[in-house]
Short mmCIF file of C-alpha atoms in Angstrom, two decimals:
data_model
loop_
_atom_site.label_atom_id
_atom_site.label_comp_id
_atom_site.label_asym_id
_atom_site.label_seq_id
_atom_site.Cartn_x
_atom_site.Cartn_y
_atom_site.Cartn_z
CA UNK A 134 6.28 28.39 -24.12
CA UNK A 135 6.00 25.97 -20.95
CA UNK A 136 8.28 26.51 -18.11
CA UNK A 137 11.33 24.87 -17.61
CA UNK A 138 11.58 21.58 -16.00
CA UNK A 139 12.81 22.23 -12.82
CA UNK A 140 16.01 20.10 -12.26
CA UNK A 141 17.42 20.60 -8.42
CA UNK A 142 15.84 19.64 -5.40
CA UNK A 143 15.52 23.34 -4.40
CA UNK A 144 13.62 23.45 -7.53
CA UNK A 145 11.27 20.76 -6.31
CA UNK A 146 10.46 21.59 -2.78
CA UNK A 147 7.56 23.42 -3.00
CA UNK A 148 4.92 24.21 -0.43
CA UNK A 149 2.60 21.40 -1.60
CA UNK A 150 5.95 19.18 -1.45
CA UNK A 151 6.50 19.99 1.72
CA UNK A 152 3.11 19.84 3.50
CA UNK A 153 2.86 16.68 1.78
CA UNK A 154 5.86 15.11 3.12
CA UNK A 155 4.98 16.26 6.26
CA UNK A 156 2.09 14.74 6.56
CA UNK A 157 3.30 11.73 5.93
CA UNK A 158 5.65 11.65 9.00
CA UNK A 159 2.41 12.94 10.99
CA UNK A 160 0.75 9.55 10.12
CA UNK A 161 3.88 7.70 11.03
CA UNK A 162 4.40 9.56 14.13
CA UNK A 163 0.45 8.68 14.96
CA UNK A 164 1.66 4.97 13.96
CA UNK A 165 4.36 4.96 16.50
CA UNK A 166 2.48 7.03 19.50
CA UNK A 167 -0.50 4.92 18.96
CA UNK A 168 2.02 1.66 19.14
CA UNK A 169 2.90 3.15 22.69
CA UNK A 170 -0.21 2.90 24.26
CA UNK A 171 -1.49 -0.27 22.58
CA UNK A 172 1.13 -2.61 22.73
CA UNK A 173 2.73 -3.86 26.25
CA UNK A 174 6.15 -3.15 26.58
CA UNK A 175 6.45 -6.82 26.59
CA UNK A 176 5.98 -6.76 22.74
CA UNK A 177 8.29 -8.67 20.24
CA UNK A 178 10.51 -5.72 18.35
CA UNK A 179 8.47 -7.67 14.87
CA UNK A 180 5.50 -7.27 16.36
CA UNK A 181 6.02 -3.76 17.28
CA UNK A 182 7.11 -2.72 13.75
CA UNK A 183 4.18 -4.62 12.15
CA UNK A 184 2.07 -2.87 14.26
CA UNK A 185 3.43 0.54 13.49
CA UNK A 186 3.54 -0.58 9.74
CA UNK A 187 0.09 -1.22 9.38
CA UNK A 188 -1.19 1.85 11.26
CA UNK A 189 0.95 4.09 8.93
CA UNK A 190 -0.15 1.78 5.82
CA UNK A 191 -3.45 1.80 6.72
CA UNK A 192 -3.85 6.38 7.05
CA UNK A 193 -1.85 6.23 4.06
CA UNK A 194 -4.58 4.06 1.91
CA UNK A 195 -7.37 6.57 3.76
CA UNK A 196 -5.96 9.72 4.11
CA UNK A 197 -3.80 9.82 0.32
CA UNK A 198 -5.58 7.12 -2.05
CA UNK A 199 -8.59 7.63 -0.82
CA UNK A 200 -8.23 11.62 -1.76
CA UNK A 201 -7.00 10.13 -5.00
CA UNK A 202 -10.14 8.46 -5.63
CA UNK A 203 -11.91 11.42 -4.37
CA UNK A 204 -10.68 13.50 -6.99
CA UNK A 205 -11.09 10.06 -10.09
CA UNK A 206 -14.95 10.40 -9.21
CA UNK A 207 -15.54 13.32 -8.33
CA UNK A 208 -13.60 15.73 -10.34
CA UNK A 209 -14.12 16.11 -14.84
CA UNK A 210 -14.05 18.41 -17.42
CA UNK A 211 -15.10 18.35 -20.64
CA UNK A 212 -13.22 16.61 -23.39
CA UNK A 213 -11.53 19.19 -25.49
CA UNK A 214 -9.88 17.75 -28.85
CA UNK A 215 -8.75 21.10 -29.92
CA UNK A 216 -6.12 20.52 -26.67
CA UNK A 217 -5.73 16.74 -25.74
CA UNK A 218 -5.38 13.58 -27.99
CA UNK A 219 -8.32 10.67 -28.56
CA UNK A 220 -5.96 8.80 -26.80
CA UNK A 221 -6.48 10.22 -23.32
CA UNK A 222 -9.97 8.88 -23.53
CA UNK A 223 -10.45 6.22 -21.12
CA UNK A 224 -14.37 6.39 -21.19
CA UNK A 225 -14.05 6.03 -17.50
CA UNK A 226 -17.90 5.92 -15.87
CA UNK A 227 -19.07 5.32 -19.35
CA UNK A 228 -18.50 9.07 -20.21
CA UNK A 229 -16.22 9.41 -23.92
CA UNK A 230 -17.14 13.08 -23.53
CA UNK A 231 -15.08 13.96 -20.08
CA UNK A 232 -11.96 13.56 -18.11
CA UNK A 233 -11.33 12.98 -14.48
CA UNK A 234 -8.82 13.10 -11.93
CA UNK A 235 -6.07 15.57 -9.91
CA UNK A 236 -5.52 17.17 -13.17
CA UNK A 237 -9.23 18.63 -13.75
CA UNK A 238 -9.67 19.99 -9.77
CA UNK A 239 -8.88 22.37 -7.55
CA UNK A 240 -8.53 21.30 -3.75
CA UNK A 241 -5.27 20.32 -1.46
CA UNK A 242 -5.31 16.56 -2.32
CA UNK A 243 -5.32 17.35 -6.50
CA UNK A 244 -2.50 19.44 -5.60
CA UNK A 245 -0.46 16.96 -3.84
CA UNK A 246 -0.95 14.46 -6.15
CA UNK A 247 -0.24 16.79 -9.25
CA UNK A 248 3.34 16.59 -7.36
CA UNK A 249 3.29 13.51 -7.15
CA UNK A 250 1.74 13.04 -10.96
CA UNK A 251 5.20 15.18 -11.99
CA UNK A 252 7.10 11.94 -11.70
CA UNK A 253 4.10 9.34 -12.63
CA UNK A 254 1.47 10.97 -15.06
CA UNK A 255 -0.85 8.19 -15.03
CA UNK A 256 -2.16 9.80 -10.93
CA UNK A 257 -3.22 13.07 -12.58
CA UNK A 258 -6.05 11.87 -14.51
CA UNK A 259 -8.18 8.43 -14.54
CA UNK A 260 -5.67 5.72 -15.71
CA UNK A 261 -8.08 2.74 -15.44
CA UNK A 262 -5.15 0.30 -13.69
CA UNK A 263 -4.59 2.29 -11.70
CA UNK A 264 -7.54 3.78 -10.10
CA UNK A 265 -8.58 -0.32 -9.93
CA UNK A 266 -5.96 -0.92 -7.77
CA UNK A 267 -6.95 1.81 -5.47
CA UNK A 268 -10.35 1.09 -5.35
CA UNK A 269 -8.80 -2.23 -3.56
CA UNK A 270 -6.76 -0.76 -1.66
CA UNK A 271 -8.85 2.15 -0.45
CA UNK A 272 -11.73 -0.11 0.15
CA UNK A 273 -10.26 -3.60 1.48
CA UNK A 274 -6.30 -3.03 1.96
CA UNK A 275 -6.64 0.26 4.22
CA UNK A 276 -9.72 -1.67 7.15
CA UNK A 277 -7.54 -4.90 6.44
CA UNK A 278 -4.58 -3.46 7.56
CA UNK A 279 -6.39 -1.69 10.39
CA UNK A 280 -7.82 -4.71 11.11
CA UNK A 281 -4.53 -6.66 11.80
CA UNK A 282 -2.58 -3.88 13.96
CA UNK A 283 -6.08 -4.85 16.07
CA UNK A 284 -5.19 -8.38 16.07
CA UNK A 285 -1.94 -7.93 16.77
CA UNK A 286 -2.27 -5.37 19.65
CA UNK A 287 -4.93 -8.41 21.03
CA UNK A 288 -2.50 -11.22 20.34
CA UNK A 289 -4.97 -12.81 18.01
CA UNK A 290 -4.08 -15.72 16.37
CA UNK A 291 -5.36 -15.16 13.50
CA UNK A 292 -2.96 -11.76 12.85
CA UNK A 293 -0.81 -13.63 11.11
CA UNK A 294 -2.98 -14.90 8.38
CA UNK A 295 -4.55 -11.99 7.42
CA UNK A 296 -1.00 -10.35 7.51
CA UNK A 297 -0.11 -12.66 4.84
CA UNK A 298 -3.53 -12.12 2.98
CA UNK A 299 -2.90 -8.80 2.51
CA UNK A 300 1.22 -8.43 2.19
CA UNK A 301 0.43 -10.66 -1.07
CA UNK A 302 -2.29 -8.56 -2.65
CA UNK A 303 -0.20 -5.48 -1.89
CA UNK A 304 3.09 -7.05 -3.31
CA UNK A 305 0.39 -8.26 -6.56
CA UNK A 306 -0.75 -4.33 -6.53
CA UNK A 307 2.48 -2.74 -6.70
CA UNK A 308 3.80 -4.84 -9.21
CA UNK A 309 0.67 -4.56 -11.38
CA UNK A 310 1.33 -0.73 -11.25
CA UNK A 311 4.18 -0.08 -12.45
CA UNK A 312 4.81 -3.86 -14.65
CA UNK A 313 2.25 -2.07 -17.97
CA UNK A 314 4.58 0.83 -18.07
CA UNK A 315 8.06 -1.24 -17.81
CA UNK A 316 6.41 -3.61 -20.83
CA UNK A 317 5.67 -0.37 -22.57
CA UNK A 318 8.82 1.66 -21.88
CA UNK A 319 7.97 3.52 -18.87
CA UNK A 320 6.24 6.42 -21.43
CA UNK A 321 4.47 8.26 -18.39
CA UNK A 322 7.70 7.74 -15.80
CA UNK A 323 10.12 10.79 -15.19
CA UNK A 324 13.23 9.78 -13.74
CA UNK A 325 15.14 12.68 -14.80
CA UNK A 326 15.90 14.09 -11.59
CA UNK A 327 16.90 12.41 -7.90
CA UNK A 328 13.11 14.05 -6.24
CA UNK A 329 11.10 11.98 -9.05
CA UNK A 330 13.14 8.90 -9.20
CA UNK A 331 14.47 7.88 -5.79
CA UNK A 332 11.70 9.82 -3.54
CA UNK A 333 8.65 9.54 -4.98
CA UNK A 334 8.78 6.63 -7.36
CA UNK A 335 11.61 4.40 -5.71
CA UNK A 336 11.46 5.29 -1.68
CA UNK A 337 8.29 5.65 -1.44
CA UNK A 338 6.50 2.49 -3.61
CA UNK A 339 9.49 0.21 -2.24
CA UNK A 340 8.21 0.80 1.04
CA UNK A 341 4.98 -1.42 0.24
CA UNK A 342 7.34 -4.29 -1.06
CA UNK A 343 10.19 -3.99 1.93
CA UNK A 344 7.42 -4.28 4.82
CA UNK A 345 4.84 -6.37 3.11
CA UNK A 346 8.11 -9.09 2.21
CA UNK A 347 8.92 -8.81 6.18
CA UNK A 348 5.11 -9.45 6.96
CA UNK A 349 5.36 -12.50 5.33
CA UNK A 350 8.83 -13.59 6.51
CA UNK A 351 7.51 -13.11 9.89
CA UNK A 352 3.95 -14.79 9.48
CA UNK A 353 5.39 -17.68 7.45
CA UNK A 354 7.48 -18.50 10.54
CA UNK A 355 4.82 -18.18 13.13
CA UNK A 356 2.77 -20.14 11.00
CA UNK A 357 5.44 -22.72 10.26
CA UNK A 358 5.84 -23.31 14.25
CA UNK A 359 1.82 -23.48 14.46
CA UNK A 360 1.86 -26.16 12.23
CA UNK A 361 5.17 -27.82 13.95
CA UNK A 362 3.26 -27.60 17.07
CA UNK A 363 0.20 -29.47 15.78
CA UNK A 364 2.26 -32.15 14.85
CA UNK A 365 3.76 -32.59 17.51
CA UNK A 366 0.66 -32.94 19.48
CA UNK A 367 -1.10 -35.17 17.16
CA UNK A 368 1.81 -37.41 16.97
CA UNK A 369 1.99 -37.49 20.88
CA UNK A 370 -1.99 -37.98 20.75
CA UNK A 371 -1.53 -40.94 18.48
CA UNK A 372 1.54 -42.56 20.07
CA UNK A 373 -1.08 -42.38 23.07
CA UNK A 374 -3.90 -44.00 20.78
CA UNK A 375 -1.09 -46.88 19.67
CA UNK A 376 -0.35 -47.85 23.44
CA UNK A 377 -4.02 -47.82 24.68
CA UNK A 378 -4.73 -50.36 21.54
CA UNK A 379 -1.58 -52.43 22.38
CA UNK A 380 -2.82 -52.72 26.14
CA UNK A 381 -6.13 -53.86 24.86
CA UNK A 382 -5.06 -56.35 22.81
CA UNK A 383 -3.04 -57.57 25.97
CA UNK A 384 -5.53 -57.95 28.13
#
C-alpha cells in the first residue's frame, strides 16, 4: 500500500526541500553580491534589478535545468510492462525499450527534482515538451542571459535588445509548458496542497513571466526613446538639408 500523501507543509519540508530552496537563495545572493561589484553605484534601480535578474536566471538555467537534462540523457532503465503503461513510452533517443529521467537515477539533482516532480510529474521522467524547452533554455537562454547582465554592467547598447530577445522566448517557453496540460486537464499537475501549488508551480514559474514582462517594459521604453532620438536628429539633419537647398537656389 503506498504511503500517504503528505498534506501539511511540515509534511513537505524535507531535507532535499530544504537544501534545494536554499540553494536557490545562494544563487540569488551571488546575483546580488556580484551586482555590487559590477555595477557603479550610479546605476538606474531597473538596471540594477535586471542585472541581478539575469545573474540569478541565468545559475538557475545552469545549475537546475541543466542537472535536469543531465539526468533526461544520462539516466534509463529498462522498460518494464509488467509495472508501467505503453503509454509512458516516449521513444525518447530512438529507444521504445527504456525510460529516462529523475525518476530512473540516483544523485542530488534526481532528488531535487523528484520534489519538484511531486507537484509536476512530467520533470521525473523524459516528457518530450518539456525536455525541448530546456534544451533551449539550458543551451541559449542561460549564456543569453549571462550575456546581457554583461551588457548591461558595460552600458552596451545593445542590452536592451537582446533583453527583449530573450524575455519573449522565455514568456513563449513558459507558456508552452504548462498550455498542453491546461488543454488536457492538468492530468500530471498536483495542486492539492499550498507547497505544490503556490511554491513550486505558481511562485516559482511566475517568476519567469513577472521579470521577463518588466524586461520588456523597460527595453521597449529605452528603445522607444532610441528611436525618438533618431528622429529627432534626422529631422534636424533634414531641416538643415532644406535650408542649404533654399540658399542655393537663392544665390
Amino acid at each position: 500500500m503506498p504511503p500517504p500523501t503528505p498534506k501539511t507543509i511540515a509534511d513537505l519540508l524535507d531535507t532535499v526541500t530544504l537544501l534545494s530552496l536554499g540553494l536557490v537563495l545562494v544563487l540569488l545572493g551571488s546575483a546580488y553580491g556580484l551586482s555590487l561589484k559590477a555595477l557603479e553605484r550610479s546605476a538606474k534601480t531597473s538596471t540594477r534589478i535586471l542585472f541581478i535578474w539575469h545573474i540569478f536566471s541565468g545559475l538557475i538555467h545552469f545549475v537546475f535545468e541543466g542537472s535536469f537534462l543531465f539526468n533526461v540523457f544520462f539516466s534509463s532503465a529498462p522498460f518494464d510492462p509488467a509495472t508501467r503503461h505503453l503509454s509512458t513510452i516516449t521513444n525518447f533517443l530512438g529507444r521504445s525499450d527504456r525510460l529516462y529521467g529523475a525518476a530512473h537515477a540516483d544523485n542530488w539533482a534526481s532528488k531535487l527534482w523528484m520534489v519538484y516532480a511531486a507537484a509536476d510529474k512530467r520533470w521525473a521522467e523524459a516528457d518530450l515538451t518539456v525536455v525541448s524547452l530546456e534544451v533551449l533554455t539550458v543551451v541559449i537562454g542561460g549564456p543569453l542571459a549571462i550575456y546581457i547582465a554583461y551588457s548591461l554592467a558595460r552600458n552596451a547598447p545593445t542590452a536592451k535588445f537582446w533583453m527583449t530577445i530573450l524575455a519573449t522566448g522565455e514568456l513563449y517557453g513558459g507558456f508552452m509548458t504548462f498550455a498542453p496540460e491546461w488543454l488536457t486537464g492538468s492530468p500530471n499537475l498536483d495542486t492539492s496542497n499550498f507547497m505544490f501549488l503556490w511554491v513550486y508551480l505558481f511562485f516559482f514559474n511566475m517568476l519567469w513571466v513577472v521579470f521577463p514582462i518588466y524586461a520588456l517594459w523597460v527595453a521597449s521604453w529605452d528603445i522607444g526613446d532610441a528611436f525618438q532620438i533618431r528622429a529627432e536628429v534626422q529631422s534636424k539633419s533634414d531641416d538643415k538639408v532644406a535650408k542649404k537647398r533654399k540658399g542655393s537656389k537663392g544665390e
